[in-house]
Amino acid sequence: MTDTRPTTPVVDVLCVGAGFSGLYAAYKASEQGWTVAGFETAPDVGGTWFWNTYPGARCDVESVYYSYSFSEELQQEWTWSERFAPQAEILAYINHVADRFGLRRHFRFNTRVTAANWLADERLWELTLDSGDTCRGRYLLAGSGGLSTPKDFDVPGLENFTGLKVSTSRWTISLDELSGKRVAVIGTGSSGVQCIPLIAGVAAHLTVFQRTPNYVFPARNAPLPAETVAEIKSKYPAIREECRQSPGGIPDRPVADRAFDVSDEERRERYERAYERSGFLGVGAEFADLLTDPEANETAAEFVRHKIRQIVRDPRTAALLEPRFHPLGAKRSCFGTDYYETFNRPNVSLVSLREEPITTMTSGSIVTEGGSHDVDALVLAIGFDAFTGPLYALNVTTPSGRLQDAWRDGVRTYLGIMTAGFPNFFMIGGPQSPALASNVVVTIEQAVDWITDLIAHAEEEGGDTVEATPEAQDDWVAITEATVDQTLYATTDSWYRGSNVTGKPATFLGYVGGVGKYRRMCAEIAKRGYPGVRIGGQAVAPRIGRIDEEIA
Ligand code: NA7
């Protein structure tokens, strides 16, 4: 779909991205009676779910929770067909939402924002678009996504390879095109884990190049029975409220006991039941101390390794697949279908890049320290430049400098929503928000609601600028760091900490204290009249202190 309408010259709200964030922001802003101009690089709505069309792509959060809660009519009329929705169904849902609420009219598609400049004298943001057009607005909301900028293809010799090359995050071929070919997949995160079994089903031979083995649980995806759907729909408002107040944005299953509070036998039985349950409240959430105590975590990690040894017949392959380099859950766990079983197929082999790193590629082979692997097609599933990648691509600039310069030594935000020195600029599901460790749709709705309430409050107060104070930002950074330092996330290299991108400063990119607690802190800040925010140059109070210690 090509949208050729001209951009509106000055609007109330500029919105970047037409995924879950941008669409809800546009909806909410127009409900407030504000004018909106939105921009989307893709030809249509969907964001992440527009681009990630690789075989097997599906959400690892249950579909009945991974959806908007703002409209009771919407949640009653839409029916999810599977426990974990496939990409196409999520994209159909987002299209349905866009049509139902008339949201496409706010967006200009096929349009990339190349720069965002704060015009201090006029108190306006000016966006420059790839067409060369500009558009001005009072507030800028970035719904550009956390996992939307693919990581650079940092694989040696890639430019030499002349066969078919495709990345999971910009999938452009049909699975049939890999049929009968010798295929390589590089990367075994969530994307690799989901596509590997399906590619193995059509390829003449599949070689999986694994750098770090991760913990992969059987997703146990299944059709959603009509009775389950009816029951959820009958209780949707209560279920949504439970999600909002929960740690992860899905109904919680609180556990108080620790791994060593129970006998070895009871622990094993509980892991078995959790393994059957699967999902984010599976094995990794079975005891209260699994993400804080390395020894407790090791009991769960060893349980998974044992499963791998039971499933994978070749002992050497099983050993290479066993995750040993990080605690379970400290890097996002993966959920797959027949993942480990795939390595029992005669046409599948595994190369451990820890044992034999890639040294280069030729036109038709991947060369490692252990030898040469001839392939016809190469699938890259190597991840994203999370959070900062998409924000920096906007070139957000004030007269004092660019966002990437302000964050040169690491990300610094107020609530993951604002950043000092950048007035009227808001991030939806930004770094240091709970987005990274939650059902992101819950985080998105909460952020948009909080931002629009703040803007409405500023308008009532007669202030035309809204900006975080540096002191409150320091407080929030201290809170996010103190929270993550209590967990094993802090000790593990992952995209959560920016360690997957060369040169990216190591800052943890999320708040891991839970969406419920985060929501309560944000609500308290609003109730107190927005300490930490300068409205029209005035701050109610510059700091929030350790508000996390005041709020349960
Ligand atoms: P991830 O989770 O970042 O996984 C990327 C994978 O690619 C991971 O196994 C990496 O190994 C590997 N990788 C990255 N760069 C290289 C190079 N240069 N050479 C070899 N292997 C490499 O991305 P996904 O797309 O799978 O998932 C992202 C998120 O989407 C996921 O967490 C869900 O939230 C949904 P490493 O572990 O870095 O050693």
Coordinates of C-alpha atoms in Angstrom, one line a residue, residues 2-544:
T2 CA 1.5 3.3 -1.1
D3 CA 0.4 6.4 0.7
T4 CA 1.0 9.5 -1.2
R5 CA -0.8 12.1 0.9
P6 CA 1.2 15.1 1.9
T7 CA 2.4 15.5 5.4
T8 CA 0.5 17.8 7.7
P9 CA 2.6 20.9 8.4
V10 CA 2.2 21.3 12.2
V11 CA 0.4 18.8 14.4
D12 CA 0.0 18.2 18.1
V13 CA 1.6 14.7 18.1
L14 CA 4.2 13.3 15.8
C15 CA 4.4 9.5 15.9
V16 CA 7.1 7.2 14.7
G17 CA 6.2 3.7 13.8
A18 CA 2.9 1.9 13.1
G19 CA 3.4 -1.2 15.2
F20 CA 1.7 -1.9 18.5
S21 CA 3.1 1.3 20.1
G22 CA 2.6 3.8 17.4
L23 CA -1.0 2.6 16.6
Y24 CA -2.1 2.9 20.2
A25 CA -0.4 6.3 20.5
A26 CA -2.2 7.5 17.4
Y27 CA -5.5 6.1 18.8
K28 CA -5.0 7.7 22.2
A29 CA -3.9 11.1 20.9
S30 CA -6.8 11.4 18.5
E31 CA -9.2 10.4 21.2
Q32 CA -7.8 13.4 23.1
G33 CA -8.7 15.5 20.1
W34 CA -5.1 16.1 19.2
T35 CA -3.9 16.1 15.6
V36 CA -1.5 13.3 14.7
A37 CA 1.0 12.7 12.0
G38 CA 2.5 9.3 12.0
F39 CA 5.4 7.8 9.8
E40 CA 6.2 4.2 9.1
T41 CA 9.0 2.9 7.0
A42 CA 7.1 -0.2 6.0
P43 CA 4.3 -0.1 3.4
D44 CA 1.8 -1.0 6.0
V45 CA 1.1 -1.4 9.7
G46 CA 2.6 -4.1 12.0
G47 CA 6.0 -3.1 13.1
T48 CA 8.0 -6.2 14.2
W49 CA 5.2 -8.4 13.0
F50 CA 5.3 -6.8 9.5
W51 CA 9.0 -7.6 9.0
N52 CA 9.7 -10.9 10.9
T53 CA 8.0 -13.3 8.5
Y54 CA 10.5 -16.1 8.7
P55 CA 9.2 -19.7 8.8
G56 CA 7.9 -20.5 12.3
A57 CA 7.8 -16.9 13.6
R58 CA 5.3 -16.7 16.4
C59 CA 5.0 -14.9 19.7
D60 CA 6.3 -16.5 22.8
V61 CA 3.7 -14.8 25.0
E62 CA 0.3 -16.3 24.9
S63 CA -1.9 -14.7 22.3
V64 CA -4.8 -14.0 24.7
Y65 CA -2.5 -11.8 26.7
Y66 CA -0.4 -10.4 23.9
S67 CA -3.1 -8.1 22.6
Y68 CA -4.6 -4.7 23.3
S69 CA -6.8 -4.3 26.4
F70 CA -8.1 -0.8 25.7
S71 CA -11.3 -1.8 24.1
E72 CA -13.7 -4.4 25.5
E73 CA -15.4 -4.6 22.1
L74 CA -12.1 -5.4 20.4
Q75 CA -11.2 -8.1 22.8
Q76 CA -14.6 -9.7 22.5
E77 CA -14.8 -9.7 18.8
W78 CA -11.3 -11.0 18.1
T79 CA -10.7 -14.7 18.5
W80 CA -7.2 -16.1 18.7
S81 CA -6.8 -19.6 17.2
E82 CA -3.7 -20.9 18.9
R83 CA -2.0 -20.6 22.3
F84 CA 1.0 -18.8 20.8
A85 CA -0.1 -16.9 17.7
P86 CA 1.8 -17.2 14.5
Q87 CA 3.2 -14.0 12.9
A88 CA 0.5 -13.9 10.2
E89 CA -2.3 -14.0 12.8
I90 CA -0.7 -11.2 14.9
L91 CA -0.3 -9.2 11.7
A92 CA -3.9 -9.8 10.8
Y93 CA -4.9 -8.7 14.3
I94 CA -2.9 -5.5 14.0
N95 CA -4.5 -4.8 10.6
H96 CA -7.9 -5.4 12.1
V97 CA -7.2 -2.9 14.9
A98 CA -6.0 -0.3 12.4
D99 CA -9.1 -0.7 10.3
R100 CA -11.6 -0.9 13.2
F101 CA -10.3 2.3 14.8
G102 CA -9.5 4.1 11.5
L103 CA -5.8 4.5 12.4
R104 CA -4.2 4.2 9.0
R105 CA -5.4 7.8 8.2
H106 CA -2.9 9.1 10.7
F107 CA 0.1 7.5 9.0
R108 CA 2.2 8.0 6.0
F109 CA 3.7 4.7 4.9
N110 CA 6.8 3.9 3.0
T111 CA 8.3 6.8 4.8
R112 CA 11.4 6.8 7.0
V113 CA 12.1 9.5 9.5
T114 CA 15.8 10.4 8.9
A115 CA 16.1 13.2 11.5
A116 CA 14.2 14.8 14.4
N117 CA 15.3 18.3 15.3
W118 CA 14.0 20.3 18.3
L119 CA 13.4 23.9 17.2
A120 CA 13.9 25.5 20.6
D121 CA 12.6 28.9 19.7
E122 CA 9.4 27.6 18.3
R123 CA 9.1 24.7 20.8
L124 CA 8.4 22.3 18.0
W125 CA 9.9 19.1 16.7
E126 CA 10.7 19.0 13.1
L127 CA 11.0 15.6 11.4
T128 CA 12.9 15.2 8.2
L129 CA 11.6 12.3 6.0
D130 CA 13.5 10.3 3.4
S131 CA 11.5 12.0 0.7
G132 CA 13.1 15.3 1.8
D133 CA 9.7 16.6 3.2
T134 CA 9.6 18.0 6.7
C135 CA 6.8 17.9 9.2
R136 CA 6.5 19.8 12.5
G137 CA 4.7 18.9 15.7
R138 CA 4.6 19.8 19.4
Y139 CA 5.3 16.4 20.9
L140 CA 7.3 13.5 19.5
L141 CA 6.4 10.0 20.4
A142 CA 8.8 7.3 19.4
G143 CA 7.1 3.9 18.8
S144 CA 10.1 2.7 16.8
G145 CA 10.3 -0.6 18.7
G146 CA 12.9 -2.3 20.8
L147 CA 13.9 -5.1 18.4
S148 CA 13.4 -3.5 15.1
T149 CA 16.9 -2.5 13.9
P150 CA 18.7 -5.7 12.7
K151 CA 22.2 -6.0 14.1
D152 CA 25.0 -5.4 11.6
F153 CA 26.0 -8.6 9.8
D154 CA 29.2 -9.0 11.8
V155 CA 30.1 -12.4 10.4
P156 CA 33.6 -12.7 8.8
G157 CA 33.7 -13.0 5.0
L158 CA 30.0 -12.6 4.5
E159 CA 30.6 -10.4 1.5
N160 CA 32.4 -13.3 -0.3
F161 CA 29.3 -15.5 -0.2
T162 CA 27.4 -15.4 -3.4
G163 CA 24.6 -18.0 -2.7
L164 CA 21.2 -17.1 -1.4
K165 CA 21.4 -14.9 1.7
V166 CA 18.5 -14.0 3.9
S167 CA 18.0 -12.7 7.4
T168 CA 15.2 -13.7 9.7
S169 CA 14.4 -10.1 10.5
R170 CA 14.0 -9.1 6.9
W171 CA 12.7 -12.4 5.4
T172 CA 12.1 -12.1 1.7
I173 CA 11.8 -15.7 0.3
S174 CA 9.4 -18.6 0.6
L175 CA 10.4 -21.7 2.5
D176 CA 10.2 -23.6 -0.8
E177 CA 13.2 -21.7 -2.1
L178 CA 15.3 -23.5 0.5
S179 CA 13.9 -26.9 -0.6
G180 CA 16.6 -29.4 -1.6
K181 CA 19.4 -26.9 -0.8
R182 CA 22.3 -27.1 1.5
V183 CA 21.4 -24.5 4.1
A184 CA 23.3 -22.8 6.9
V185 CA 21.6 -21.1 9.8
I186 CA 23.8 -18.8 11.9
G187 CA 22.3 -17.9 15.3
T188 CA 20.3 -19.9 17.8
G189 CA 18.3 -17.3 19.7
S190 CA 14.5 -17.2 19.5
S191 CA 14.4 -16.6 15.7
G192 CA 16.9 -19.4 14.9
V193 CA 15.1 -21.8 17.3
Q194 CA 11.8 -21.2 15.6
C195 CA 12.9 -21.5 12.0
I196 CA 15.5 -24.3 12.3
P197 CA 13.0 -27.2 12.5
L198 CA 11.0 -26.0 9.5
I199 CA 14.1 -25.4 7.4
A200 CA 15.4 -28.8 8.3
G201 CA 12.1 -30.2 7.0
V202 CA 12.8 -29.0 3.4
A203 CA 16.6 -28.6 3.1
A204 CA 18.8 -31.3 1.6
H205 CA 21.1 -30.6 4.5
L206 CA 21.0 -28.0 7.3
T207 CA 24.1 -27.0 9.2
V208 CA 23.4 -25.0 12.3
F209 CA 26.2 -22.6 13.5
Q210 CA 25.7 -22.1 17.2
R211 CA 27.7 -19.6 19.2
T212 CA 26.0 -19.8 22.6
P213 CA 23.7 -22.7 23.4
N214 CA 20.5 -21.3 25.0
Y215 CA 17.8 -23.0 27.1
V216 CA 15.0 -24.1 24.7
F217 CA 11.7 -25.2 26.1
P218 CA 9.0 -27.0 24.2
A219 CA 6.4 -24.2 23.4
R220 CA 3.6 -26.7 23.6
N221 CA 1.6 -24.6 21.2
A222 CA -1.9 -25.9 20.4
P223 CA -5.2 -24.7 19.0
L224 CA -7.1 -22.8 21.6
P225 CA -10.3 -24.7 22.4
A226 CA -13.5 -22.7 22.0
E227 CA -14.4 -23.2 25.7
T228 CA -11.1 -21.7 26.8
V229 CA -11.6 -18.7 24.5
A230 CA -15.2 -18.3 25.9
E231 CA -14.0 -18.5 29.5
I232 CA -11.2 -15.9 28.9
K233 CA -13.6 -13.6 27.1
S234 CA -16.1 -13.8 30.0
K235 CA -13.4 -12.7 32.4
Y236 CA -11.3 -10.4 30.2
P237 CA -11.5 -7.2 32.2
A238 CA -10.3 -9.0 35.4
I239 CA -7.6 -10.9 33.5
R240 CA -6.3 -7.7 32.0
E241 CA -6.1 -6.1 35.4
E242 CA -4.2 -9.1 36.7
C243 CA -1.8 -8.7 33.8
R244 CA -1.3 -5.0 34.5
Q245 CA -0.5 -5.6 38.2
S246 CA 1.7 -8.7 37.6
P247 CA 5.5 -8.9 37.3
G248 CA 5.6 -9.9 33.7
G249 CA 2.4 -8.6 32.1
I250 CA 0.8 -12.1 32.1
P251 CA -1.3 -13.6 35.0
D252 CA 1.2 -14.4 37.7
R253 CA 1.8 -17.7 39.4
P254 CA 3.4 -16.5 42.6
V255 CA 5.9 -18.9 44.3
A256 CA 7.5 -18.1 47.7
D257 CA 9.7 -21.2 48.3
R258 CA 13.3 -21.5 47.2
A259 CA 14.9 -24.3 45.2
F260 CA 16.6 -25.8 48.2
D261 CA 13.6 -25.6 50.5
V262 CA 12.4 -28.8 49.0
S263 CA 13.9 -32.3 48.5
D264 CA 15.8 -33.2 45.3
E265 CA 12.9 -35.5 44.4
E266 CA 10.2 -32.8 44.9
R267 CA 12.3 -30.3 43.0
R268 CA 12.6 -32.7 40.0
E269 CA 8.8 -33.4 40.1
R270 CA 8.1 -29.7 40.1
Y271 CA 10.4 -29.0 37.2
E272 CA 8.8 -31.8 35.3
R273 CA 5.3 -30.3 35.8
A274 CA 6.7 -26.8 34.9
Y275 CA 8.3 -28.3 31.8
E276 CA 4.9 -29.7 30.7
R277 CA 3.3 -26.3 31.4
S278 CA 6.0 -24.4 29.5
G279 CA 5.7 -20.6 28.9
F280 CA 7.4 -17.9 30.9
L281 CA 5.9 -19.3 34.1
G282 CA 7.5 -22.7 33.4
V283 CA 10.8 -24.1 34.8
G284 CA 12.5 -20.7 35.1
A285 CA 9.8 -19.4 37.4
E286 CA 9.2 -22.5 39.5
F287 CA 11.1 -21.3 42.6
A288 CA 11.5 -17.7 43.9
D289 CA 15.3 -17.6 43.9
L290 CA 16.0 -19.0 40.4
L291 CA 17.0 -15.6 39.0
T292 CA 18.9 -14.5 42.1
D293 CA 20.8 -17.5 43.4
P294 CA 23.3 -19.1 41.0
E295 CA 23.2 -22.5 42.8
A296 CA 19.4 -22.6 42.8
N297 CA 19.5 -21.6 39.1
E298 CA 22.0 -24.5 38.4
T299 CA 19.4 -27.0 39.6
A300 CA 17.0 -25.8 36.9
A301 CA 19.8 -25.5 34.3
E302 CA 20.8 -29.1 35.0
F303 CA 17.2 -30.3 34.6
V304 CA 17.2 -28.8 31.1
R305 CA 20.6 -30.3 30.2
H306 CA 19.3 -33.7 31.3
K307 CA 16.3 -33.3 29.0
I308 CA 18.6 -32.4 26.1
R309 CA 20.7 -35.6 26.8
Q310 CA 17.5 -37.6 26.8
I311 CA 16.2 -36.1 23.5
V312 CA 19.4 -35.8 21.4
R313 CA 20.8 -39.2 20.4
D314 CA 24.3 -38.2 19.4
P315 CA 26.2 -37.6 22.7
R316 CA 28.6 -35.1 21.1
T317 CA 25.8 -33.0 19.6
A318 CA 23.8 -33.2 22.8
A319 CA 26.9 -31.9 24.8
L320 CA 27.3 -29.0 22.4
L321 CA 23.6 -28.1 22.7
E322 CA 23.7 -28.1 26.5
P323 CA 23.6 -24.5 27.8
R324 CA 26.6 -24.0 30.1
F325 CA 27.7 -20.4 29.6
H326 CA 24.9 -18.5 31.4
P327 CA 22.2 -19.1 34.0
L328 CA 18.8 -20.1 32.9
G329 CA 16.6 -17.1 32.2
A330 CA 19.4 -14.5 32.5
K331 CA 19.3 -14.4 28.7
R332 CA 15.8 -14.7 27.2
S333 CA 14.9 -18.3 27.1
C334 CA 13.6 -19.7 23.8
F335 CA 10.4 -21.7 23.1
G336 CA 10.5 -24.0 20.2
T337 CA 8.7 -26.9 18.6
D338 CA 10.8 -30.0 18.0
Y339 CA 14.0 -28.0 18.4
Y340 CA 16.3 -30.5 20.0
E341 CA 14.5 -33.4 18.1
T342 CA 15.6 -31.7 14.9
F343 CA 19.2 -32.6 15.7
N344 CA 18.3 -36.3 15.4
R345 CA 17.5 -35.9 11.7
P346 CA 20.1 -37.3 9.4
N347 CA 20.2 -34.1 7.3
V348 CA 21.0 -31.8 10.2
S349 CA 24.4 -31.1 11.7
L350 CA 25.7 -28.7 14.4
V351 CA 28.8 -26.6 14.4
S352 CA 29.9 -25.0 17.6
L353 CA 31.4 -21.6 16.9
R354 CA 32.9 -21.6 20.4
E355 CA 35.0 -24.6 19.3
E356 CA 35.6 -23.5 15.7
P357 CA 34.9 -19.8 15.0
I358 CA 34.1 -18.7 11.5
T359 CA 37.3 -17.4 9.9
T360 CA 35.9 -16.4 6.5
M361 CA 33.5 -17.4 3.7
T362 CA 34.0 -18.2 0.1
S363 CA 31.4 -17.9 -2.7
G364 CA 29.9 -21.2 -1.6
S365 CA 31.2 -22.2 1.8
I366 CA 31.5 -21.1 5.4
V367 CA 35.1 -21.7 6.6
T368 CA 35.7 -22.3 10.3
E369 CA 38.8 -23.1 12.2
G370 CA 37.6 -26.7 12.0
G371 CA 37.1 -26.9 8.2
S372 CA 34.9 -25.8 5.3
H373 CA 31.2 -26.2 5.0
D374 CA 29.7 -26.0 1.5
V375 CA 26.3 -24.4 1.4
D376 CA 23.9 -23.0 -1.2
A377 CA 21.9 -20.7 1.1
L378 CA 22.7 -18.8 4.3
V379 CA 20.1 -17.8 6.9
L380 CA 21.2 -15.1 9.4
A381 CA 19.4 -15.2 12.7
I382 CA 21.8 -13.0 14.6
G383 CA 19.5 -10.6 16.4
F384 CA 19.0 -6.9 16.8
D385 CA 20.6 -3.7 17.9
A386 CA 18.1 -3.5 20.7
F387 CA 16.3 -0.3 21.8
T388 CA 19.0 2.2 21.0
G389 CA 19.4 1.1 17.3
P390 CA 16.0 2.3 16.3
L391 CA 16.1 5.4 18.4
Y392 CA 19.6 6.5 17.1
A393 CA 18.4 6.0 13.6
L394 CA 15.9 8.9 14.2
N395 CA 18.9 11.2 14.8
V396 CA 17.0 12.9 17.6
T397 CA 18.8 16.3 18.1
T398 CA 18.4 19.4 20.1
P399 CA 20.6 22.5 20.0
S400 CA 22.7 20.9 22.7
G401 CA 23.4 17.7 20.8
R402 CA 22.2 14.3 19.6
L403 CA 20.6 11.5 21.6
Q404 CA 23.5 9.2 20.8
D405 CA 25.9 11.7 22.2
A406 CA 23.9 12.2 25.3
W407 CA 24.0 8.4 25.8
R408 CA 27.6 7.8 24.7
D409 CA 28.5 6.3 28.0
G410 CA 25.2 4.4 28.4
V411 CA 21.5 4.9 28.3
R412 CA 20.0 7.4 30.8
T413 CA 16.2 7.9 31.0
Y414 CA 13.5 8.9 33.3
L415 CA 11.1 5.9 33.6
G416 CA 12.3 4.7 30.3
I417 CA 9.9 7.3 28.8
M418 CA 11.8 10.6 28.7
T419 CA 15.4 11.8 28.8
A420 CA 16.8 15.0 30.2
G421 CA 17.7 17.6 27.6
F422 CA 15.1 16.4 25.1
P423 CA 11.9 18.3 25.7
N424 CA 8.6 16.9 24.5
F425 CA 10.2 13.7 23.4
F426 CA 8.7 10.4 24.6
M427 CA 9.7 6.8 24.1
I428 CA 7.1 4.1 24.1
G429 CA 8.5 0.9 25.5
G430 CA 11.9 2.5 25.6
P431 CA 15.2 1.4 27.2
Q432 CA 14.9 1.2 31.1
S433 CA 11.2 0.6 30.9
P434 CA 9.8 -2.8 31.6
A435 CA 9.5 -3.6 27.9
L436 CA 12.4 -5.9 27.8
A437 CA 11.2 -8.3 30.4
S438 CA 7.5 -8.2 30.0
N439 CA 4.5 -8.9 27.7
V440 CA 5.3 -5.7 25.8
V441 CA 1.8 -4.8 24.9
V442 CA 1.0 -4.2 28.6
T443 CA 4.0 -2.0 28.9
I444 CA 3.1 -0.1 25.7
E445 CA -0.5 0.6 26.8
Q446 CA 0.7 1.8 30.2
A447 CA 3.4 4.1 28.7
V448 CA 1.0 5.7 26.2
D449 CA -1.6 6.3 28.8
W450 CA 0.9 7.8 31.2
I451 CA 2.4 10.0 28.4
T452 CA -1.0 11.3 27.2
D453 CA -2.1 12.0 30.8
L454 CA 1.2 14.0 31.3
I455 CA 0.7 16.0 28.1
A456 CA -2.9 16.7 29.0
H457 CA -1.7 17.8 32.5
A458 CA 0.9 20.1 30.9
E459 CA -1.7 21.6 28.6
E460 CA -4.0 22.3 31.6
E461 CA -1.0 24.0 33.4
G462 CA -0.4 26.1 30.4
G463 CA 3.2 24.7 29.9
D464 CA 4.2 24.0 26.3
T465 CA 7.3 22.0 27.2
V466 CA 7.7 18.8 29.2
E467 CA 11.1 17.6 30.1
A468 CA 12.7 15.2 32.6
T469 CA 15.1 16.7 35.2
P470 CA 18.6 15.4 35.2
E471 CA 18.2 14.6 39.0
A472 CA 15.1 12.4 38.5
Q473 CA 16.9 10.7 35.6
D474 CA 19.8 9.9 37.9
D475 CA 17.3 8.5 40.4
W476 CA 15.6 6.3 37.8
V477 CA 19.0 5.0 36.5
A478 CA 19.9 4.2 40.1
I479 CA 16.6 2.3 40.6
T480 CA 17.0 0.3 37.4
E481 CA 20.6 -0.6 38.3
A482 CA 19.8 -1.5 41.9
T483 CA 16.9 -3.7 40.7
V484 CA 18.9 -5.6 38.1
D485 CA 22.0 -5.9 40.4
Q486 CA 19.9 -8.2 42.6
T487 CA 19.5 -10.6 39.7
L488 CA 21.5 -12.9 37.5
Y489 CA 20.7 -10.7 34.5
A490 CA 23.4 -8.4 35.7
T491 CA 26.1 -11.0 35.2
T492 CA 25.2 -12.3 31.8
D493 CA 26.2 -11.0 28.4
S494 CA 23.1 -10.6 26.2
W495 CA 21.2 -8.1 24.1
Y496 CA 19.5 -7.1 27.4
R497 CA 22.9 -5.4 28.3
G498 CA 23.9 -4.4 24.8
S499 CA 26.7 -6.9 24.7
N500 CA 25.6 -8.4 21.4
V501 CA 26.7 -5.2 19.5
T502 CA 30.3 -4.3 19.3
G503 CA 31.1 -1.1 21.0
K504 CA 27.7 -0.7 22.6
P505 CA 28.2 0.5 26.2
A506 CA 27.1 -2.0 28.8
T507 CA 23.9 -0.7 30.4
F508 CA 21.1 -2.9 31.2
L509 CA 18.3 -1.9 28.9
G510 CA 15.2 -2.6 31.1
Y511 CA 13.6 -2.2 34.4
V512 CA 13.1 -5.7 35.9
G513 CA 11.1 -4.9 39.0
G514 CA 7.9 -5.9 37.3
V515 CA 5.2 -4.1 35.2
G516 CA 2.8 -4.0 38.2
K517 CA 5.3 -2.2 40.5
Y518 CA 6.4 0.1 37.6
R519 CA 2.8 1.0 36.9
R520 CA 2.2 1.8 40.6
M521 CA 5.4 4.0 40.7
C522 CA 4.3 5.9 37.5
A523 CA 0.8 6.4 39.0
E524 CA 2.2 7.7 42.2
I525 CA 4.4 10.1 40.3
A526 CA 1.4 11.4 38.4
K527 CA -0.6 11.7 41.7
R528 CA 2.2 13.8 43.2
G529 CA 2.0 16.2 40.3
Y530 CA 4.9 14.8 38.3
P531 CA 8.1 15.3 40.4
G532 CA 11.1 14.9 38.1
V533 CA 9.3 16.6 35.2
R534 CA 9.8 20.3 34.3
I535 CA 6.5 21.6 32.8
G536 CA 7.0 24.9 31.0
G537 CA 10.4 25.1 32.7
Q538 CA 9.1 24.5 36.2
A539 CA 9.5 21.3 38.2
V540 CA 7.2 20.3 41.0
A541 CA 10.2 18.7 42.6
P542 CA 13.4 17.8 40.8
R543 CA 13.8 14.2 42.3
I544 CA 11.9 11.0 42.8

